[in-house]
PDB file of C-alpha atoms in Angstrom:
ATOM      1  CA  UNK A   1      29.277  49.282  82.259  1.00  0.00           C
ATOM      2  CA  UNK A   2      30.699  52.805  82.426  1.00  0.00           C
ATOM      3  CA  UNK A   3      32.758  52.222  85.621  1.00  0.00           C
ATOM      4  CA  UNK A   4      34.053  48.537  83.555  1.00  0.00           C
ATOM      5  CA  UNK A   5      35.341  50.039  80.498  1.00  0.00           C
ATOM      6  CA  UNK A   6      37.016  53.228  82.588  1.00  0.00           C
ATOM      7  CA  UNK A   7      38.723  49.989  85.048  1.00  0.00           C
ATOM      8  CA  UNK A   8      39.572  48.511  81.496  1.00  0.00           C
ATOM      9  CA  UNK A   9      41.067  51.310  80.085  1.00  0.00           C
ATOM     10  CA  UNK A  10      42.650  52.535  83.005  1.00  0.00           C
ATOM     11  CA  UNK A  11      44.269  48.879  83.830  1.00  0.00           C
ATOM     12  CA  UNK A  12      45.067  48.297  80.074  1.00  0.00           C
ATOM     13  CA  UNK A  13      47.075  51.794  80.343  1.00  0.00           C
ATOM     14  CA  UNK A  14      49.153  51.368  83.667  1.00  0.00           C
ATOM     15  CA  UNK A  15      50.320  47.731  82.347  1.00  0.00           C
ATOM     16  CA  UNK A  16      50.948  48.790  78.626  1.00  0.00           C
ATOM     17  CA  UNK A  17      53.612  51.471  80.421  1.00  0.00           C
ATOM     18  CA  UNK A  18      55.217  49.055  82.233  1.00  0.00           C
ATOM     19  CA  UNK A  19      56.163  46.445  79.438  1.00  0.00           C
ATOM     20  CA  UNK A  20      59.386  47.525  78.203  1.00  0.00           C
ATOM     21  CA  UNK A  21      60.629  47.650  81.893  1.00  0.00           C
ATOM     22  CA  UNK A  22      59.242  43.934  82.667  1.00  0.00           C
ATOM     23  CA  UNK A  23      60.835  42.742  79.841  1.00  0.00           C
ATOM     24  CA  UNK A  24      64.366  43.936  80.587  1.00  0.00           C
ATOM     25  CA  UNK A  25      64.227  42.786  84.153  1.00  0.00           C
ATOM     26  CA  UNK A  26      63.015  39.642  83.231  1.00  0.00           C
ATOM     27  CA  UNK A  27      66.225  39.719  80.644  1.00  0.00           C
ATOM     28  CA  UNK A  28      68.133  40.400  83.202  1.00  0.00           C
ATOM     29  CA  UNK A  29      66.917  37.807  85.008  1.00  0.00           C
ATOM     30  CA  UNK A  30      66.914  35.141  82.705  1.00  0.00           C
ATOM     31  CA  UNK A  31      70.722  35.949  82.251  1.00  0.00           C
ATOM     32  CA  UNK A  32      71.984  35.195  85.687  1.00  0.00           C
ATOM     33  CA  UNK A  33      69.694  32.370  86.162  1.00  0.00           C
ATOM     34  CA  UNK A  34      71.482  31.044  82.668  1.00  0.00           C
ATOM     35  CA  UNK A  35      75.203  31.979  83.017  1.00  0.00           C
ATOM     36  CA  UNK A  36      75.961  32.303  87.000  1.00  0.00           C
ATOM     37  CA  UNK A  37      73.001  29.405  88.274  1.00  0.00           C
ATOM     38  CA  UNK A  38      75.406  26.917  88.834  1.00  0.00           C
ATOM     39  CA  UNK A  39      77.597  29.209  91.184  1.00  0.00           C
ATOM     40  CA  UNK A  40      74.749  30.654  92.785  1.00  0.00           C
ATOM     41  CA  UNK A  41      73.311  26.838  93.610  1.00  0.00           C
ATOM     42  CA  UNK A  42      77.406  25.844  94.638  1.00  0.00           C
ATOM     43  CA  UNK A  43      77.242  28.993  97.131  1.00  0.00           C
ATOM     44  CA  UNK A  44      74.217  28.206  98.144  1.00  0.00           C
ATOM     45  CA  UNK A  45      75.065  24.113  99.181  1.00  0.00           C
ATOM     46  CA  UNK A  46      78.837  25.302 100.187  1.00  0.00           C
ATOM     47  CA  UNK A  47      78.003  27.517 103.044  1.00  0.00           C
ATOM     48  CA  UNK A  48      77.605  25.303 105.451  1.00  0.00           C
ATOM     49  CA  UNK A  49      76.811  26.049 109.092  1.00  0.00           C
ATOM     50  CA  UNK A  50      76.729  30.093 108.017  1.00  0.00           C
ATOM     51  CA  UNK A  51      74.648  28.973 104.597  1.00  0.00           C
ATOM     52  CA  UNK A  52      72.134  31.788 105.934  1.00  0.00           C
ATOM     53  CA  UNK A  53      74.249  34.586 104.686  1.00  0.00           C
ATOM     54  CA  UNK A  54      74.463  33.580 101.189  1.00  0.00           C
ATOM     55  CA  UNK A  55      71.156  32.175 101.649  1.00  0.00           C
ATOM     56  CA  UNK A  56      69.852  35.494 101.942  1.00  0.00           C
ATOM     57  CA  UNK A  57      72.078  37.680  99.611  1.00  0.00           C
ATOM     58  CA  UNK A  58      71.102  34.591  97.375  1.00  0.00           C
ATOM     59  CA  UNK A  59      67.084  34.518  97.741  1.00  0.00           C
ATOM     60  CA  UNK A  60      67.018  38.310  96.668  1.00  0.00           C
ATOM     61  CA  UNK A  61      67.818  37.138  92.876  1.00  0.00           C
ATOM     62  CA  UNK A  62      64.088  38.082  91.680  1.00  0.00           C
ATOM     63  CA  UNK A  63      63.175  34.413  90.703  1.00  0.00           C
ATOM     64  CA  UNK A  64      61.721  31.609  92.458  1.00  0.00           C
ATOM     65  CA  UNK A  65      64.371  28.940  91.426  1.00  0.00           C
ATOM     66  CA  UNK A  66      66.558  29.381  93.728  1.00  0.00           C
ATOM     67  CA  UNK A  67      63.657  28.805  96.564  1.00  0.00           C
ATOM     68  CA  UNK A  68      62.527  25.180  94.905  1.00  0.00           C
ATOM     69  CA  UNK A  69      66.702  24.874  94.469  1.00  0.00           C
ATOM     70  CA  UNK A  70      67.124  25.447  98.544  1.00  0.00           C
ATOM     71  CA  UNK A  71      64.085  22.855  98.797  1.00  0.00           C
ATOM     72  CA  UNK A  72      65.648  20.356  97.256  1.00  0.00           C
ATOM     73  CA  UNK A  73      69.242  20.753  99.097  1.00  0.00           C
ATOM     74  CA  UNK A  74      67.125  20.787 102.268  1.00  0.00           C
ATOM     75  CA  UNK A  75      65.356  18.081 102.292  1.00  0.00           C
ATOM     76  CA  UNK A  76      68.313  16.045 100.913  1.00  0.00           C
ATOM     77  CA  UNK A  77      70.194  17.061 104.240  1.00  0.00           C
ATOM     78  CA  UNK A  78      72.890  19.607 102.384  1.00  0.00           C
ATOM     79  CA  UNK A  79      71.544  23.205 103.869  1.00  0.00           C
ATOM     80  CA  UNK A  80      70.717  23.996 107.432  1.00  0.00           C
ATOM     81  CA  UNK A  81      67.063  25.139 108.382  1.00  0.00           C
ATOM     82  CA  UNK A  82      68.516  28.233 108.666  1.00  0.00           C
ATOM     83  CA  UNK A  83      69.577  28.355 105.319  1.00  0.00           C
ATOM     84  CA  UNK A  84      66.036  27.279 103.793  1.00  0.00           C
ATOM     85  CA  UNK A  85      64.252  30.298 106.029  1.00  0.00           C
ATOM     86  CA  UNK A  86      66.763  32.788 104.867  1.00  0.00           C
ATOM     87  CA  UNK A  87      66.165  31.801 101.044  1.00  0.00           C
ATOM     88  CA  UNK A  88      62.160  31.881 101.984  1.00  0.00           C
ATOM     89  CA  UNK A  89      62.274  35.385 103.527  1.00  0.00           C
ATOM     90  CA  UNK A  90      64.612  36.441 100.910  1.00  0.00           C
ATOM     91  CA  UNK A  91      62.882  35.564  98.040  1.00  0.00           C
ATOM     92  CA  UNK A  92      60.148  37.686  96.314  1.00  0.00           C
ATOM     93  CA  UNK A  93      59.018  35.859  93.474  1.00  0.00           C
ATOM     94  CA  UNK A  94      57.472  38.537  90.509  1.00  0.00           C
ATOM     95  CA  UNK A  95      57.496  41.218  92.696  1.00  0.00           C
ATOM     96  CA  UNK A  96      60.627  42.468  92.095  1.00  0.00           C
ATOM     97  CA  UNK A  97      60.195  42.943  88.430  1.00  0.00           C
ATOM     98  CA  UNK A  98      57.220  44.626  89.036  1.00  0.00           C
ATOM     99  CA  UNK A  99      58.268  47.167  91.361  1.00  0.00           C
ATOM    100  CA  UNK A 100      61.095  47.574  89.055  1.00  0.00           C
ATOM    101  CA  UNK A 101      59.018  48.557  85.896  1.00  0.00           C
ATOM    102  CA  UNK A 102      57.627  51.128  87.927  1.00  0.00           C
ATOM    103  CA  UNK A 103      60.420  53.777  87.811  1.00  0.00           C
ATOM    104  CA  UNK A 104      58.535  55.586  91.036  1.00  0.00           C
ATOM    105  CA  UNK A 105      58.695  52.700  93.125  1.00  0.00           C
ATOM    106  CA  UNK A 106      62.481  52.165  93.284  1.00  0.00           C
ATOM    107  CA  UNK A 107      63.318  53.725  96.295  1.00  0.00           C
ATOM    108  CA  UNK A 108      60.944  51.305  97.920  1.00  0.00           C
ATOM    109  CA  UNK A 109      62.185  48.657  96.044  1.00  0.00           C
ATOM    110  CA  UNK A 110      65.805  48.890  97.480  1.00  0.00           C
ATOM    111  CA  UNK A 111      64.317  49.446 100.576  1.00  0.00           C
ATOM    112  CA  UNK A 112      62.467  46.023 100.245  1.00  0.00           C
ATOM    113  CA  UNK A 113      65.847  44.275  99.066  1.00  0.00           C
ATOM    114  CA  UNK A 114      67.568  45.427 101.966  1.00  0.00           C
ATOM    115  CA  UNK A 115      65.058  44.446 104.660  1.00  0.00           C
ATOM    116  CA  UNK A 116      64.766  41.083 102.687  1.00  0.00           C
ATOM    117  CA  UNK A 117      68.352  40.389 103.050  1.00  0.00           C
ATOM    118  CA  UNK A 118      68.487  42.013 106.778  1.00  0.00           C
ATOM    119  CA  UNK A 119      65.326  39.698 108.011  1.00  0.00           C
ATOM    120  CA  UNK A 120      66.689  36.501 106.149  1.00  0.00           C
ATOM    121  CA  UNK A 121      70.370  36.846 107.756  1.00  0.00           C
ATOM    122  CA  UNK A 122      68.482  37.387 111.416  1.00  0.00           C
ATOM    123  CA  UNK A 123      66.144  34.792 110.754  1.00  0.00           C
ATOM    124  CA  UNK A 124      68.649  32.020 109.555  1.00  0.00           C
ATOM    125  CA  UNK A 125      70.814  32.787 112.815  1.00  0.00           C
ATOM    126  CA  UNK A 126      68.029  32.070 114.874  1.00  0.00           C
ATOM    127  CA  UNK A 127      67.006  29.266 113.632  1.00  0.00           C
ATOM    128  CA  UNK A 128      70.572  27.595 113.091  1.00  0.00           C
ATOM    129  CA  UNK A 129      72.047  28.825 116.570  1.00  0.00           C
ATOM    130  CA  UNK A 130      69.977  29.370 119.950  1.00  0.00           C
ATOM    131  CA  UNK A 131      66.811  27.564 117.949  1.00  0.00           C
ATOM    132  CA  UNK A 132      68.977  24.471 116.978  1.00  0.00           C
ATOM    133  CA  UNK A 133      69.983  23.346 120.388  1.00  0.00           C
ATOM    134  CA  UNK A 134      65.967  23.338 121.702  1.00  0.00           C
ATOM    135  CA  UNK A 135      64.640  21.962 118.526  1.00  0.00           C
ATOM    136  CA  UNK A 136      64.572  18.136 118.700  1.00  0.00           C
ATOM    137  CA  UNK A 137      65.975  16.576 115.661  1.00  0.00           C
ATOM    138  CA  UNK A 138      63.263  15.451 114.069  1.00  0.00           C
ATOM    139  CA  UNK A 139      61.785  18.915 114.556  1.00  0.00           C
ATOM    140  CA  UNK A 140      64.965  20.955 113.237  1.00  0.00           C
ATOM    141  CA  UNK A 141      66.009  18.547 110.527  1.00  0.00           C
ATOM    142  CA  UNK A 142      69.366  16.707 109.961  1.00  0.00           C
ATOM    143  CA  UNK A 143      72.558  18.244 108.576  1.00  0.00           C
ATOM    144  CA  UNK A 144      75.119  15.751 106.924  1.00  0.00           C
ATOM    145  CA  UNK A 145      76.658  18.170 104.966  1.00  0.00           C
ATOM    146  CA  UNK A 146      76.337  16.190 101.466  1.00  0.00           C
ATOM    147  CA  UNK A 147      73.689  15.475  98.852  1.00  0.00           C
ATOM    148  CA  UNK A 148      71.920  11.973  99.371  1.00  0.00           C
ATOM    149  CA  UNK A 149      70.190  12.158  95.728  1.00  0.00           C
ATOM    150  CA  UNK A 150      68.585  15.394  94.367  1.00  0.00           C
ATOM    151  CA  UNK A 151      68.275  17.203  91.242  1.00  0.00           C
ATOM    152  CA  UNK A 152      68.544  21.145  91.876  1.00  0.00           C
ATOM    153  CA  UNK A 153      67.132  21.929  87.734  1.00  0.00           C
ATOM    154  CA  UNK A 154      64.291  20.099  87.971  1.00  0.00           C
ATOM    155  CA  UNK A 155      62.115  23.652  88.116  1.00  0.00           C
ATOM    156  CA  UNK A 156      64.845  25.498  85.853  1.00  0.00           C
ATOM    157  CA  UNK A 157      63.569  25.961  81.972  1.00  0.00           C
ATOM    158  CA  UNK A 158      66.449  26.211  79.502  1.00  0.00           C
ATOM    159  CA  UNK A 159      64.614  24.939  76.605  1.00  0.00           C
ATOM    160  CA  UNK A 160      64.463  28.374  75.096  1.00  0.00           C
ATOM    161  CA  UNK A 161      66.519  31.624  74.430  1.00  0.00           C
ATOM    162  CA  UNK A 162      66.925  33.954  77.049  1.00  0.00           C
ATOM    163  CA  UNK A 163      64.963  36.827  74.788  1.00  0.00           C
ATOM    164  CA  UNK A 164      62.366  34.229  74.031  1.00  0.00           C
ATOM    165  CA  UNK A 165      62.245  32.985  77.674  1.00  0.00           C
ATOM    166  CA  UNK A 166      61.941  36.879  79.107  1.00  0.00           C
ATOM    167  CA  UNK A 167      59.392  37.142  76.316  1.00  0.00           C
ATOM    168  CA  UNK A 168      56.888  34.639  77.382  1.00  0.00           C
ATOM    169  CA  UNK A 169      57.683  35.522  81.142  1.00  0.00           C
ATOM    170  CA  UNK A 170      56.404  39.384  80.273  1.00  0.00           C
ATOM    171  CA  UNK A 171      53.616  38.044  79.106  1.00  0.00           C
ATOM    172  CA  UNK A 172      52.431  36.059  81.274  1.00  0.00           C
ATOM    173  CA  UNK A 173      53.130  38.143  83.706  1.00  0.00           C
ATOM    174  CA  UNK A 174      51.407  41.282  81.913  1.00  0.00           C
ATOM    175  CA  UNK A 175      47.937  39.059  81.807  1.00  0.00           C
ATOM    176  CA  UNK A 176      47.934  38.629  85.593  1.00  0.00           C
ATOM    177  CA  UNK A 177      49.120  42.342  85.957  1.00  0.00           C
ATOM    178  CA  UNK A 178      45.912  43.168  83.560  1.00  0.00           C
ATOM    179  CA  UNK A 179      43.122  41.033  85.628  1.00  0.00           C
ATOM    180  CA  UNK A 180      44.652  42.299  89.102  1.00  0.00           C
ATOM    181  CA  UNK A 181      44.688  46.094  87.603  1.00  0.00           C
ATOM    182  CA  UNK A 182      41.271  45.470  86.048  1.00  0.00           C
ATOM    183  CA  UNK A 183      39.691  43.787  89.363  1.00  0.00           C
ATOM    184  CA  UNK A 184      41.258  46.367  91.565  1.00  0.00           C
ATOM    185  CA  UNK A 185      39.843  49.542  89.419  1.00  0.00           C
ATOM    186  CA  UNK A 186      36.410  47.857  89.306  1.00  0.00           C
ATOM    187  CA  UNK A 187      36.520  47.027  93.013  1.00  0.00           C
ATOM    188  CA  UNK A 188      37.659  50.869  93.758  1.00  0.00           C
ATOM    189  CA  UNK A 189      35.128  52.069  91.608  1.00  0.00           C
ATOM    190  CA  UNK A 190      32.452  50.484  93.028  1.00  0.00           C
ATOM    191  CA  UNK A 191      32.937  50.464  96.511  1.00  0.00           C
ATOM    192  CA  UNK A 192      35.019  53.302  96.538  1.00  0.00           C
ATOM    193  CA  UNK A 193      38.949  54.018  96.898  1.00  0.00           C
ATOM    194  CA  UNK A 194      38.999  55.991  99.784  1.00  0.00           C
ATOM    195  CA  UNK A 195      36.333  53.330 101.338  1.00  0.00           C
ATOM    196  CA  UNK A 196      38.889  50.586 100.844  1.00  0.00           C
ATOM    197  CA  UNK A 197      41.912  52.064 101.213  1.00  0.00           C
ATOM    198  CA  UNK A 198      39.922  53.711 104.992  1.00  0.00           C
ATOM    199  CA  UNK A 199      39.116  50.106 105.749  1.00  0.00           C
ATOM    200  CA  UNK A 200      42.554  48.351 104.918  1.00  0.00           C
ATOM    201  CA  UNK A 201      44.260  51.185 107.005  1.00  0.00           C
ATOM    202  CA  UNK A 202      41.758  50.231 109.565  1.00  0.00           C
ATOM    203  CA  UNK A 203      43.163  47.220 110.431  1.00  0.00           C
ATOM    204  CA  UNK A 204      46.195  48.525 111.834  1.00  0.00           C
ATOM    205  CA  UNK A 205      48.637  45.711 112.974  1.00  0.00           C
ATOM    206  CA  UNK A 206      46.455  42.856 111.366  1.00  0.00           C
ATOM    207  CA  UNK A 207      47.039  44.178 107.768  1.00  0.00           C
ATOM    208  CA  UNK A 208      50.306  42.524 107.522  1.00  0.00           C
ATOM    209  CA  UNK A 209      49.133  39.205 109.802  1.00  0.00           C
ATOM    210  CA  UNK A 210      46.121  38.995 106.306  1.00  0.00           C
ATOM    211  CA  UNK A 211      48.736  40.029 103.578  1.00  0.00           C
ATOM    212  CA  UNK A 212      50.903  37.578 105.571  1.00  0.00           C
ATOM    213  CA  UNK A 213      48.617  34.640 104.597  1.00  0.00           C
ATOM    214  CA  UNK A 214      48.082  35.891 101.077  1.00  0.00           C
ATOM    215  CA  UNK A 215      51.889  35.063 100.454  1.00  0.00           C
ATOM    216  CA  UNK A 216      51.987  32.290 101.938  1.00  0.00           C
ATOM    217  CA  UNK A 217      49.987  30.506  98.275  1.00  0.00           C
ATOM    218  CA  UNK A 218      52.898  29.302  96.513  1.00  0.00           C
ATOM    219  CA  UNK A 219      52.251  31.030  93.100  1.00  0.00           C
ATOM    220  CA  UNK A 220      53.357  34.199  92.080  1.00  0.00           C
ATOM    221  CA  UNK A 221      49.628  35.555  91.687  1.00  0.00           C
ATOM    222  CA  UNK A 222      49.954  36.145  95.439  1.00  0.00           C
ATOM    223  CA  UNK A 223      53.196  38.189  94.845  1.00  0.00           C
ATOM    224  CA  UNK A 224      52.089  40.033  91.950  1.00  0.00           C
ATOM    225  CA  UNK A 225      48.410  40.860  93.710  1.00  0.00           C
ATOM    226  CA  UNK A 226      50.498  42.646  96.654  1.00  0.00           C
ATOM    227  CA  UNK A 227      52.393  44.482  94.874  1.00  0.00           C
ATOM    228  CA  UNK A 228      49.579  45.865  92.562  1.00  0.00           C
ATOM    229  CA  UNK A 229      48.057  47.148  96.075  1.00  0.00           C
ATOM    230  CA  UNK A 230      51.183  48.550  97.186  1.00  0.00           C
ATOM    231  CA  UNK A 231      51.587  50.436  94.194  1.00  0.00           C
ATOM    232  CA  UNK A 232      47.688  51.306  94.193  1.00  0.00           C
ATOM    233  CA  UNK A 233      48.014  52.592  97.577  1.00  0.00           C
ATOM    234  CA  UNK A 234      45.971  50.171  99.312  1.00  0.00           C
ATOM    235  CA  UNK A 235      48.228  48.253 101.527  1.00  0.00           C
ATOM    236  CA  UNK A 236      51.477  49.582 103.511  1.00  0.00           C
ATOM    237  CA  UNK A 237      55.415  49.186 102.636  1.00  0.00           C
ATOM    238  CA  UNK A 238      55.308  46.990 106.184  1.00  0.00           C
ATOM    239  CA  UNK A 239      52.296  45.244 104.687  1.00  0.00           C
ATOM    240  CA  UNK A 240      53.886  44.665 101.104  1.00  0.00           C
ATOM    241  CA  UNK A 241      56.873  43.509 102.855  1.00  0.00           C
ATOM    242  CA  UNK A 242      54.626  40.943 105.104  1.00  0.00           C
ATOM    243  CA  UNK A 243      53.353  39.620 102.151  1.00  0.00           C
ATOM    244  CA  UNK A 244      56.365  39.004 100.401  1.00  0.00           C
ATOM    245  CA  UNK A 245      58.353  37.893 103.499  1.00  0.00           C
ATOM    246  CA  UNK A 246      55.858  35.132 103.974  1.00  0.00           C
ATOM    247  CA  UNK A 247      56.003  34.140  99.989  1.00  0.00           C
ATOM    248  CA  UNK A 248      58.911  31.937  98.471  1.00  0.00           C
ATOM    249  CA  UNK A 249      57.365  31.435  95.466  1.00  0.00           C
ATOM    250  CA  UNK A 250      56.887  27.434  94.092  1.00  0.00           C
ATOM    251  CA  UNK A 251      59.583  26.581  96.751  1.00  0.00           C
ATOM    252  CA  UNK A 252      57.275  25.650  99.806  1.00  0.00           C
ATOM    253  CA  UNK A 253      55.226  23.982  97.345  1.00  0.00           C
ATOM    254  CA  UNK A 254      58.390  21.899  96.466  1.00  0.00           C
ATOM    255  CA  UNK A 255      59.134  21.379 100.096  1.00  0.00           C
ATOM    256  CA  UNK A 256      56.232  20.216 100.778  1.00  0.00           C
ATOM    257  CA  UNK A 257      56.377  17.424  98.053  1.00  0.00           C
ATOM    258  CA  UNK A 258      60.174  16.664  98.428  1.00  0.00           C
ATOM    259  CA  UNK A 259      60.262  16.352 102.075  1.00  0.00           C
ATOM    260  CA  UNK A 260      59.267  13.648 103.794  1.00  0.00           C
ATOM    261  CA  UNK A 261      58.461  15.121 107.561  1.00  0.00           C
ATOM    262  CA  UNK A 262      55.210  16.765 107.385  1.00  0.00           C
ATOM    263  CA  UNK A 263      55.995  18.491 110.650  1.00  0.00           C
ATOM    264  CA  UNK A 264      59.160  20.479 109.288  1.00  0.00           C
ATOM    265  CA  UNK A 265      57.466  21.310 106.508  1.00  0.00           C
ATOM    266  CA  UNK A 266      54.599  23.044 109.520  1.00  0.00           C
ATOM    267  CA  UNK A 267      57.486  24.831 111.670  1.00  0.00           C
ATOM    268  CA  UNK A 268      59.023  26.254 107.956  1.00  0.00           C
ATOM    269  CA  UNK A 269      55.226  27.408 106.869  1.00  0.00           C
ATOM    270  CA  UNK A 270      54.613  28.499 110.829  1.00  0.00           C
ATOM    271  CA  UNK A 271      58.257  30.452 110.873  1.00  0.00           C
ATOM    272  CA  UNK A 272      57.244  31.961 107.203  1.00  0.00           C
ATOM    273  CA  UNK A 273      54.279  33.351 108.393  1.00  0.00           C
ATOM    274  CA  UNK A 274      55.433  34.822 111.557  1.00  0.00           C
ATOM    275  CA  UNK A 275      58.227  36.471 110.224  1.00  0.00           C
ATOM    276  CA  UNK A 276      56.142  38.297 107.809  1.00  0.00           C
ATOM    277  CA  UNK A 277      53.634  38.896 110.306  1.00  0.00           C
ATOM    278  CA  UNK A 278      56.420  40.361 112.880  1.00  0.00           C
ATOM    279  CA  UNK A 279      58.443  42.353 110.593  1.00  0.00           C
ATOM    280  CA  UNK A 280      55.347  43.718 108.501  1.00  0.00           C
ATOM    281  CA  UNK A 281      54.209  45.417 111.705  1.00  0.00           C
ATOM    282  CA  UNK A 282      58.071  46.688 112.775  1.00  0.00           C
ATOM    283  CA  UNK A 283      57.911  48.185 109.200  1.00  0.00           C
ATOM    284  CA  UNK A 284      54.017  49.583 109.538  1.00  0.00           C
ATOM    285  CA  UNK A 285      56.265  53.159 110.569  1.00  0.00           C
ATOM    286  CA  UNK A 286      58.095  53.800 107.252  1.00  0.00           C
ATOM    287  CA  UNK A 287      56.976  56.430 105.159  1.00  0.00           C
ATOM    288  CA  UNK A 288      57.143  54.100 101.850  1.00  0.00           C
TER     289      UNK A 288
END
């Protein structure tokens, strides 16, 4: 009981702190997603053979829209492959506000947006340019450069105001940020932190291969677990970055109901995870 209420009070104080932060990123947030979606979603579909670029630039907007958005234009034949695996790698679902209610963890959090955008670009080119000509067709996907029939707002919510919208977003997001916190603290204080935090660090190169799988569930529980265990100390920046890498939020969930070939749907999933496997362990060496 004593080691409960000390993980209670400890969780309940580290996720009080971070409220007003949370709720002006997700105000923020809600903003662009409001007044410049359309353009994004237009630069998105407009880019063509080099989609990956904005693709990536794109995917760092810290929602998961944009990923169930480049779903959508994918499997109705607008965006390359490319393009979808640069919005994937991109993307980082709740993290992002997360990291940014933490004013200690922005230096890692730039550093995350950066590699984000750095891994998508590389990732899309490979996939759209020496990848495209061994792929067969079926296995790459078809480009025809126009929409058959899709509707890109089917996962955007603009039934509310943007200060009501950021509102219910902080709290849900503060509930899961309270249960990981609490879980975590009763975890550490049972087993022990340096116990866990010795045995995570003991995996070496597989920490990022696991954290790797944990973002590949398409719900932003995965995203906001990792970064509670980056910012706990448990996992590595390379590990975080695996993690999130391998996450795009409700967007393979989307693919994976919008797209008809089950076996693109596997290489995207496959290519998600590697990536985020490959450049978690590149990353194990920074000091962040």
């Amino acid at each position: 009981m004593e080691i409960f209420i000390d993980a209670l009070q400890d969780a309940w104080i580290d996720s009080v702190k971070m409220l007003p932060f949370l709720y002006l990123a997700y105000l923020l947030i809600e903003w662009l997603e409001r007044h410049h979606g359309a353009r994004i979603e237009q630069a998105l579909a407009g880019g063509g053979r080099w989609g990956f670029v904005p693709g990536a630039l794109l995917g760092c907007v810290p929602q998961c829209g944009f990923s169930a958005v480049a779903s959508n234009l994918y499997a109705s034949r607008v965006i390359t492959p490319g393009t979808l695996l640069a919005v994937f790698i991109a993307t980082s679902d709740e993290a992002v506000p997360l990291l940014a209610a933490e004013p200690s963890q922005w230096p890692s959090l730039m550093a995350l947006l950066v590699c984000k955008a750095v891994f998508g670009m590389v990732g899309g080119i490979l996939l759209d340019v020496p990848l495209r000509h061994v792929l067969p067709k079926s296995l790459y996907g078809g480009y025809a450069g126009h929409a058959d029939e899709v509707d890109c707002h089917e996962e955007h919510e603009e039934h509310s105001g943007i200060w009501l919208a950021a509102l219910r977003h902080t709290v849900e997001i503060f509930i899961f940020i309270l249960l990981f916190s609490l879980l975590i603290g009763l975890v550490f204080g049972s087993v022990g932190e340096t116990a866990i935090t010795s045995a995570l660090a003991g995996m070496g190169v597989f920490q990022p291969m696991l954290t790797a799988l944990v973002g590949l569930v398409p719900n932003c529980a995965a995203s906001v677990l990792l970064a509670q265990l980056y910012i706990q100390g448990a996992i590595s920046f390379g590990s975080l970055f695996a993690g999130l890498t391998a996450g795009a939020g409700v967007g393979l969930a989307v693919l994976w109901r919008v797209n008809p070939s089950w076996k693109q749907n596997l290489l995207m999933t496959g290519l998600l995870w590697a990536v985020g496997a490959v450049a978690g362990m590149l990353l194990q060496m920074l000091p962040l």
